[in-house]
Every structure is written in C-alpha cells, then in structure tokens.
PDB file of C-alpha atoms and ligand atoms in Angstrom:
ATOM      1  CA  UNK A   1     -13.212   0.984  -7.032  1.00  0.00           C
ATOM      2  CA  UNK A   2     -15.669  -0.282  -4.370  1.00  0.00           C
ATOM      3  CA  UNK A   3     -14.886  -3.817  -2.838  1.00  0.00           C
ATOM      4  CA  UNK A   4     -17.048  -5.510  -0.227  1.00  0.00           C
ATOM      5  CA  UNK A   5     -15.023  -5.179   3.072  1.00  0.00           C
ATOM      6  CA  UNK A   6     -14.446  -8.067   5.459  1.00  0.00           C
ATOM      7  CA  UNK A   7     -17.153  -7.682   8.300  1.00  0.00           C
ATOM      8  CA  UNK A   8     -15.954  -6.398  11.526  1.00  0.00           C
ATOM      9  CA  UNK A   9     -13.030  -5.187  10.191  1.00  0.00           C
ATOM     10  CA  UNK A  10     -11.571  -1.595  11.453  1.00  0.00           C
ATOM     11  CA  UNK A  11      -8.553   0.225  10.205  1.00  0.00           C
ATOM     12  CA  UNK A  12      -8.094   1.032  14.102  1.00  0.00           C
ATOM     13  CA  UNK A  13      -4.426   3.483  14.329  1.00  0.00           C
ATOM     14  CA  UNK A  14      -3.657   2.947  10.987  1.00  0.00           C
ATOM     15  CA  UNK A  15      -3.721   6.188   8.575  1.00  0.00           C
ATOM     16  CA  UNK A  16      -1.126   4.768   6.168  1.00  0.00           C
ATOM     17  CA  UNK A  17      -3.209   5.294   3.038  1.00  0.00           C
ATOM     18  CA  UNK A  18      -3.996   8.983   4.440  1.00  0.00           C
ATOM     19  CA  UNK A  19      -0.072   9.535   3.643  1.00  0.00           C
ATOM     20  CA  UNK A  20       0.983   7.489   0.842  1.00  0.00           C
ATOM     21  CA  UNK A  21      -2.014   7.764  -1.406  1.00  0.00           C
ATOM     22  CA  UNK A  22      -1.301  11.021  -3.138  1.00  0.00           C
ATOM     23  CA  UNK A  23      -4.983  12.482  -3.697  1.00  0.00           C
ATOM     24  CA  UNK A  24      -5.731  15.258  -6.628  1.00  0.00           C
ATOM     25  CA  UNK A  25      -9.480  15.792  -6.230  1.00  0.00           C
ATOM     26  CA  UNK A  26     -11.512  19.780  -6.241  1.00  0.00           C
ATOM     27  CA  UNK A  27     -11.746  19.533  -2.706  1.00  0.00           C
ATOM     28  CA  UNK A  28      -9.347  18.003  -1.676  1.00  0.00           C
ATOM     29  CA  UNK A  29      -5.400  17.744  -2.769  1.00  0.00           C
ATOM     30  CA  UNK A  30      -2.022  16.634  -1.023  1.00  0.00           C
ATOM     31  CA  UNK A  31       0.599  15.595  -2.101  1.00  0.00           C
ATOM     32  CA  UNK A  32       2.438  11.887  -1.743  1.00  0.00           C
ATOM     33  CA  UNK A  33       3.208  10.988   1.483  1.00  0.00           C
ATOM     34  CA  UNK A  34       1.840  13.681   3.264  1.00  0.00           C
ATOM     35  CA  UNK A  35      -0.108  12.753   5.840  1.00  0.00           C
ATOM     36  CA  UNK A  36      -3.510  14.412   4.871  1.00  0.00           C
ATOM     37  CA  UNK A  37      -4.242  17.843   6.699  1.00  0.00           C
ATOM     38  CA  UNK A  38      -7.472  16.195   7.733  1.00  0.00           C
ATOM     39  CA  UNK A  39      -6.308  13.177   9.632  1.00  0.00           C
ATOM     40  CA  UNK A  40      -4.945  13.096  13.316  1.00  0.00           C
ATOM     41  CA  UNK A  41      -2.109  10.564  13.241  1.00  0.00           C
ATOM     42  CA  UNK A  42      -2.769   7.189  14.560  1.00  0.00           C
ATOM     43  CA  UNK A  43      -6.271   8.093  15.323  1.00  0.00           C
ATOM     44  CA  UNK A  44      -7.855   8.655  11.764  1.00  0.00           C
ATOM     45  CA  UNK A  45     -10.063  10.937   9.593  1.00  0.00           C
ATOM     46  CA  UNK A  46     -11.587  14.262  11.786  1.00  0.00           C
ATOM     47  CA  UNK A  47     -13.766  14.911   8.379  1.00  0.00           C
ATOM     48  CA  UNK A  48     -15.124  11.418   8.400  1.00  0.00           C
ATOM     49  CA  UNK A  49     -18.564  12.221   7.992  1.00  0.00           C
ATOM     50  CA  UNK A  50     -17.958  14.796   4.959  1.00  0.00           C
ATOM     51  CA  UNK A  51     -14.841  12.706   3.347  1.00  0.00           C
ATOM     52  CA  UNK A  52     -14.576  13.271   0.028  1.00  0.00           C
ATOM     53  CA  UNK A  53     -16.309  10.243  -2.186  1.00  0.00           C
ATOM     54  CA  UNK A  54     -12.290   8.763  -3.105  1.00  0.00           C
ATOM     55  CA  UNK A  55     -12.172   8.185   0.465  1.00  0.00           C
ATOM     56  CA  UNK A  56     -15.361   6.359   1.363  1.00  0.00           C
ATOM     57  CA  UNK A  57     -14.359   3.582  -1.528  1.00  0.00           C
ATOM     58  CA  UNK A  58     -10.681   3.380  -1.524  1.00  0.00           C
ATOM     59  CA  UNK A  59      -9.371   0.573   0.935  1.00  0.00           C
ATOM     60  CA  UNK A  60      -6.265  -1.445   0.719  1.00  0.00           C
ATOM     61  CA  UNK A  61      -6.323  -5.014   0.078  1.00  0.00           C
ATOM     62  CA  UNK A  62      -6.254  -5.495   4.019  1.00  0.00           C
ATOM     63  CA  UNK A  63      -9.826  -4.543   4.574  1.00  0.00           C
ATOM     64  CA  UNK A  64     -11.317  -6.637   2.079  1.00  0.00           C
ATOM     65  CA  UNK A  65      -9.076 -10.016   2.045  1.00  0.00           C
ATOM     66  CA  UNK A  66      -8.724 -12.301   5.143  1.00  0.00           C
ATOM     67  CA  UNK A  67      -4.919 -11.518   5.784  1.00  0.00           C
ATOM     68  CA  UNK A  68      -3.159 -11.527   9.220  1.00  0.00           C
ATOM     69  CA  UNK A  69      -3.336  -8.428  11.344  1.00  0.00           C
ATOM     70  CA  UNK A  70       0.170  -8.593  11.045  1.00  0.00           C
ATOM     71  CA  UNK A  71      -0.813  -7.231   7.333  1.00  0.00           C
ATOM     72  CA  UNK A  72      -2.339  -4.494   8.323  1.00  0.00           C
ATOM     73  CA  UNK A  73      -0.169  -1.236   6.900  1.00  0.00           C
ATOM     74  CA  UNK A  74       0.929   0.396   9.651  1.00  0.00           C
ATOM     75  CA  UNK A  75       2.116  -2.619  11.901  1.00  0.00           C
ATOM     76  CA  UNK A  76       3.872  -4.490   7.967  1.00  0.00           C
ATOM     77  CA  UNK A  77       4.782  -1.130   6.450  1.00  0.00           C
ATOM     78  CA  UNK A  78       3.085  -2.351   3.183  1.00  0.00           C
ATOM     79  CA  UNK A  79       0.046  -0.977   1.759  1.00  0.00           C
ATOM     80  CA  UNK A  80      -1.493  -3.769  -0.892  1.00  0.00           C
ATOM     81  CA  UNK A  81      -3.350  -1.814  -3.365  1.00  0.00           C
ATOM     82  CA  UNK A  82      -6.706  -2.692  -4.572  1.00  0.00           C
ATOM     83  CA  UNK A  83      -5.709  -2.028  -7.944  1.00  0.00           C
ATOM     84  CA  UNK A  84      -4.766  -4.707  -9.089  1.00  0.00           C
ATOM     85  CA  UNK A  85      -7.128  -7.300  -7.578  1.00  0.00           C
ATOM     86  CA  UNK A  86      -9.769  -7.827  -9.988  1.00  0.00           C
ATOM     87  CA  UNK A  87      -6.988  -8.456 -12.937  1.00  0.00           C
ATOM     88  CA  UNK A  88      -5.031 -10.535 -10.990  1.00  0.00           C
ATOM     89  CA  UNK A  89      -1.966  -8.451  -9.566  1.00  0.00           C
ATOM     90  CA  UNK A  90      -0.942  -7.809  -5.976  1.00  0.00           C
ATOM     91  CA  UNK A  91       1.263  -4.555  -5.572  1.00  0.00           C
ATOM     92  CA  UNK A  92       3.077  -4.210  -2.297  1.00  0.00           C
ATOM     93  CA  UNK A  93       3.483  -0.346  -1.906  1.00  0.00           C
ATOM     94  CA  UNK A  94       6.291  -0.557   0.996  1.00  0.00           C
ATOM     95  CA  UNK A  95       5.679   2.383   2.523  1.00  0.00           C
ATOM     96  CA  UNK A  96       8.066   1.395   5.677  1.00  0.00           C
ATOM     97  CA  UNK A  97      10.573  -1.136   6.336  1.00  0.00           C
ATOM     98  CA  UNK A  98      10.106  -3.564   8.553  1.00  0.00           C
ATOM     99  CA  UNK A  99      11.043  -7.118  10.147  1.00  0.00           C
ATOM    100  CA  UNK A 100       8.062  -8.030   7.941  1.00  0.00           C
ATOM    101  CA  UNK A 101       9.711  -7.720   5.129  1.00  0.00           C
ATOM    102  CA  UNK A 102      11.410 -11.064   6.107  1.00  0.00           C
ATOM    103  CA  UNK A 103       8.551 -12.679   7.846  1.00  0.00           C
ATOM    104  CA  UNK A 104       7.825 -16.053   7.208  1.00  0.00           C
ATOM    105  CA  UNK A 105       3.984 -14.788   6.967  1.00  0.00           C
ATOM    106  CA  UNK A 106       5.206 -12.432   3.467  1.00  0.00           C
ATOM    107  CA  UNK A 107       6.852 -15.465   2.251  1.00  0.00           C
ATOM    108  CA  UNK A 108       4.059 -17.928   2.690  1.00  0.00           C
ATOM    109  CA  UNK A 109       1.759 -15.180   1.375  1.00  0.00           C
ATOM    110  CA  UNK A 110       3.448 -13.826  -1.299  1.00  0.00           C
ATOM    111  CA  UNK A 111       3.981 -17.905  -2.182  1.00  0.00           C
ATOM    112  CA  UNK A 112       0.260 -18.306  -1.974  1.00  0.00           C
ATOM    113  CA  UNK A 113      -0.633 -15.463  -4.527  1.00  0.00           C
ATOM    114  CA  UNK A 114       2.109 -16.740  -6.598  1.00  0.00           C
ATOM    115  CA  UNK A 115       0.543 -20.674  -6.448  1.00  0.00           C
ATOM    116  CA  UNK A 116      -2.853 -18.888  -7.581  1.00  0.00           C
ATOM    117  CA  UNK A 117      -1.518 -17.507 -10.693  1.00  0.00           C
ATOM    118  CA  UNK A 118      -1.344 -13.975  -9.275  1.00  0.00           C
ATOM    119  CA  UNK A 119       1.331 -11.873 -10.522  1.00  0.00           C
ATOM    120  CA  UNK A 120       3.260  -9.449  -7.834  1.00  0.00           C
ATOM    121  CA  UNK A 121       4.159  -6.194  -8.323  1.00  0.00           C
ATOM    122  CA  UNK A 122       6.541  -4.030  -5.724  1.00  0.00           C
ATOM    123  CA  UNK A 123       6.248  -0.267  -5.369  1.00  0.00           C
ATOM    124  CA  UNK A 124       7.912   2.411  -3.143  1.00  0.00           C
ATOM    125  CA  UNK A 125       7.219   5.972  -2.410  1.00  0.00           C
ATOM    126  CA  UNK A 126       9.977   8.488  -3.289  1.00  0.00           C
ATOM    127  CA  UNK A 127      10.406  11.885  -1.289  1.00  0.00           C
ATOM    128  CA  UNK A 128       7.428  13.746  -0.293  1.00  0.00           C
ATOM    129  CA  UNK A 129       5.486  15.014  -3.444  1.00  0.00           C
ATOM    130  CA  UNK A 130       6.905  12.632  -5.748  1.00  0.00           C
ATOM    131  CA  UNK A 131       5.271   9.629  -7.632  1.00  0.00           C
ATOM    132  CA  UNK A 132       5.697   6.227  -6.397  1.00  0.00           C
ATOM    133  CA  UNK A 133       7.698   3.582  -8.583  1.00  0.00           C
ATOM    134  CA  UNK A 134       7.068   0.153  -9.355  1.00  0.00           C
ATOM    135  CA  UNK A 135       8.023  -3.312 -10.845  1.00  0.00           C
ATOM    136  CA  UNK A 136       6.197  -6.332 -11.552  1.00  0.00           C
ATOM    137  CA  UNK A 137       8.639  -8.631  -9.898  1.00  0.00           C
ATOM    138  CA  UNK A 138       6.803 -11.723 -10.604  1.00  0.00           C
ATOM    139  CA  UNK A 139       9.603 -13.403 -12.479  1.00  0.00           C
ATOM    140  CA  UNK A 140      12.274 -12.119 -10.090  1.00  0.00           C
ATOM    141  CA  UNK A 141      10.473 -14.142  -6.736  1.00  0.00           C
ATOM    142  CA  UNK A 142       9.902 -17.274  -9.004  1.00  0.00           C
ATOM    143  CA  UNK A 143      12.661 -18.804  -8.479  1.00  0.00           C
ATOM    144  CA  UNK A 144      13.000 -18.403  -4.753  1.00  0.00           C
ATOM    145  CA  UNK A 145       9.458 -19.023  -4.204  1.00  0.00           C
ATOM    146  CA  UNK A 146       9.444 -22.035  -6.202  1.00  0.00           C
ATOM    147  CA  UNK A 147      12.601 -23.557  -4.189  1.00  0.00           C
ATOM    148  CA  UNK A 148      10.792 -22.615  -0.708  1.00  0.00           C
ATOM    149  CA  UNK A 149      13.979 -20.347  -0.442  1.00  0.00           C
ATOM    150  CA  UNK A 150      12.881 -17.948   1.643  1.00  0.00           C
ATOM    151  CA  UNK A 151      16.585 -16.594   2.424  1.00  0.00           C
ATOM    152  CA  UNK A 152      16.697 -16.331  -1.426  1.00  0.00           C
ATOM    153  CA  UNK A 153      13.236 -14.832  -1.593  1.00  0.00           C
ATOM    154  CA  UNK A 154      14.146 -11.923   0.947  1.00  0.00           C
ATOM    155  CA  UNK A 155      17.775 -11.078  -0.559  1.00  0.00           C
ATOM    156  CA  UNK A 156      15.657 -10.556  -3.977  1.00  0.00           C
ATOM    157  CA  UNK A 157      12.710  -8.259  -2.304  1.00  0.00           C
ATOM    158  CA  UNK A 158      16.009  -6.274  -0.745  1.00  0.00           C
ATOM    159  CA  UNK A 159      17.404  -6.408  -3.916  1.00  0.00           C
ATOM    160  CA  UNK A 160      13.861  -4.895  -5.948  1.00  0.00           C
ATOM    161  CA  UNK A 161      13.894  -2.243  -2.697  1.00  0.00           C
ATOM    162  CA  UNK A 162      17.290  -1.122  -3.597  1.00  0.00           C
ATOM    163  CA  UNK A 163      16.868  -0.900  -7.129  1.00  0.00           C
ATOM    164  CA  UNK A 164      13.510   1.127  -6.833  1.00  0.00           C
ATOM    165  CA  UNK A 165      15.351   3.315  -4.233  1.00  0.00           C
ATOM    166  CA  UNK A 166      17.576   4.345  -6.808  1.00  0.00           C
ATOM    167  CA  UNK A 167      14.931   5.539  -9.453  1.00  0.00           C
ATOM    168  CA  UNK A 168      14.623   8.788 -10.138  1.00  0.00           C
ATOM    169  CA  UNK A 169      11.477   9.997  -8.802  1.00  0.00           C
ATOM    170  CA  UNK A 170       9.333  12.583 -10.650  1.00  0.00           C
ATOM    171  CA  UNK A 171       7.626  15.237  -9.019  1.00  0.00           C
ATOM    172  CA  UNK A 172       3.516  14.525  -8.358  1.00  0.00           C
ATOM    173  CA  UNK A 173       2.739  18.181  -9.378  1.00  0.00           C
ATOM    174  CA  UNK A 174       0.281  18.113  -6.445  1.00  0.00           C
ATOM    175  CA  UNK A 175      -0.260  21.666  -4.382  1.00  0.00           C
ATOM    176  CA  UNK A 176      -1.680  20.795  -1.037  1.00  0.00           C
ATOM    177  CA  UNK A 177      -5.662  22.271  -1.238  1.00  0.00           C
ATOM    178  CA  UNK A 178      -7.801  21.993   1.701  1.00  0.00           C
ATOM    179  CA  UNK A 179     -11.677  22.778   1.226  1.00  0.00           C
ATOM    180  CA  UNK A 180     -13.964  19.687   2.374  1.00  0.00           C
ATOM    181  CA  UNK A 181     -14.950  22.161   5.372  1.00  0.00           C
TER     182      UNK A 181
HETATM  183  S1  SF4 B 201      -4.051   1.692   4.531  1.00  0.00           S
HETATM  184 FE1  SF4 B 201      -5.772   0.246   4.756  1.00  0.00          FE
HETATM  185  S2  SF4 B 201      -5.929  -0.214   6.948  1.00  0.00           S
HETATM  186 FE2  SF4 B 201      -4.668   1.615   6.702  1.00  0.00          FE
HETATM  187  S3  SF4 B 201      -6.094   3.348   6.916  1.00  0.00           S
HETATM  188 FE3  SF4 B 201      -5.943   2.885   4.724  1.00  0.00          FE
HETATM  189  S4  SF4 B 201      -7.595   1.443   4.282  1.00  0.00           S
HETATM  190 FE4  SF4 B 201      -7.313   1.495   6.515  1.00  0.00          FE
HETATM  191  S1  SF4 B 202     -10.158  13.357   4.114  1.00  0.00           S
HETATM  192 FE1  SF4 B 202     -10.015  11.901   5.765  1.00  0.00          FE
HETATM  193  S2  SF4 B 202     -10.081   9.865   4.793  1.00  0.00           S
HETATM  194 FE2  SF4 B 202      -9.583  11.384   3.201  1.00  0.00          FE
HETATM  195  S3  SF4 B 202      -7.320  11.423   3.101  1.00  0.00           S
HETATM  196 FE3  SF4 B 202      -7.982  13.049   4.512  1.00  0.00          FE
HETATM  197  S4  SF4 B 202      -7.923  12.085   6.549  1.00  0.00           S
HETATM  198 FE4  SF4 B 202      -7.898  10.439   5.036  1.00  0.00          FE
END
C-alpha cells in the first residue's frame, strides 16, 4: 500500500519495521523479528538504493500521520500499521514495552481515534519466527476511554498484553534468504 508521507519526515535510528515486519518476498526473506540481514541497527537500510519494491512503500502509520515524535517506533515501542487506515482500524503492533504504554499522549490518542469512529486493534510479536497475534480491542478501551479513566484505560491495555502474551504462537514458516545483492 503506498500512502503519501508527511514532508520532512525521516525514520532517523529507527529500524523497527526492519525487525518486526516478517518479509516473504524472491529476494528477499526473514523471518519475524529478525532484524533484516540488510540493515545496520539504529542506522538503517545498507541496500537502500536496490530495496526490494515491499520496502520502498511500506511505512508505519508514523510517517504518514502528524503524531508526536514520541510515536515514532523505536522511542514508543509500537509500530501502527498502515493496514488498517483506509478501512478505519488502528493496530498497535507493541513491539517493546515502554513508559509509553501509560503515557498520557497513548491515552489522548488512542481517545482521539476512538472519538473519530476508528476502531483499535492490539497486536504483539511472539518469539522470533513466529506470527504476530492480535485483537480488536475496541470494545475493551470503551469504557475507560469514555470515563477519561486513563488508570482504567492502562490496566485494560496490560490486561490485552497479557492475554496476547499467552497465545500460542504459530511458527511464520519463513527461512531467512538473502539475494537483493
Ligand atoms: S517502523 Fe516506521 S519509523 Fe520505523 S523504520 Fe519503519 S517506517 Fe520508519
Ligand atoms: S532490505 Fe532494507 S528496507 Fe528492506 S527490510 Fe532489509 S534493511 Fe529494511
């Protein structure tokens, strides 16, 4: 999916996607949450220039919506995925926790998306080279959200975290293949 990124706009350290995002593609294939044989850590892509086409159009949700730079992956620890945005659903992929997790900048957010009739979904990764899981949690923040609890509204993201921690992850079936260059 191609989205018009906000102008000006660098993913600077972050390589969060370059781990999380599992990527299956003829030339190029590692598994989830493996940081990507092709990226230095903190620094970025050392293929740029001949990235496979996946990577030139996949960006997370902080490069093309006006969001805090406290947003962006590697400083929150959550990816938003673009997936959702043009039917309406915001997934927070927590790839990391953090003290953002009960920032009053998710809450106000995450109340935002929720006062715009978006629905939320919350994903986590499992152990290297297995699928992420997820919930639409929509429902679940409601109540909290609606209140302006935000003590409320971080026991219940805990509470999804701890619940999608004890899924059973299945494995990704993705050999790590190396052959951009
Ligand atoms: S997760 Fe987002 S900010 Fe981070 S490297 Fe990927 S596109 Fe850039
Ligand atoms: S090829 Fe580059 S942009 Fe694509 S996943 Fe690897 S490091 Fe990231």
């Amino acid at each position: 999916m191609e989205l018009p990124l906000i102008p000006g706009r660098e993913c600077g350290p972050c390589v969060e996607c370059c781990r999380f995002i599992p990527l299956d593609l003829p030339e190029l294939s590692k598994p989830t949450g493996r940081l990507c044989g092709y990226c230095v850590d903190g620094a970025g892509c050392s293929v740029h220039a001949v990235r496979p086409q996946t990577c030139r159009t996949w960006f997370c949700v902080w490069r093309v919506v006006e969001l805090d730079t406290a947003w962006r992956p590697d400083v929150s620890g959550i990816i938003v995925r673009p997936d959702g945005l043009l039917t309406g659903e915001m997934t927070l992929y927590v790839v990391r926790r953090t003290e953002f997790l009960r920032s009053d900048l998710l809450f106000d957010t995450v109340a935002q998306w929720l006062g715009e009739g978006l629905r939320i979904a919350i994903s986590v990764p499992g152990p290297v080279g297995t699928l992420p899981v997820r919930a639409d949690v929509t429902e679940f923040l409601l109540p909290a959200v609606g209140a302006g609890d935000e003590a409320g509204f971080v026991a219940r993201v805990e509470a999804v975290l701890a619940s999608l921690d004890a899924h059973e992850f299945e494995a990704d079936g993705i050999e790590e293949r190396y052959s951009v260059v």
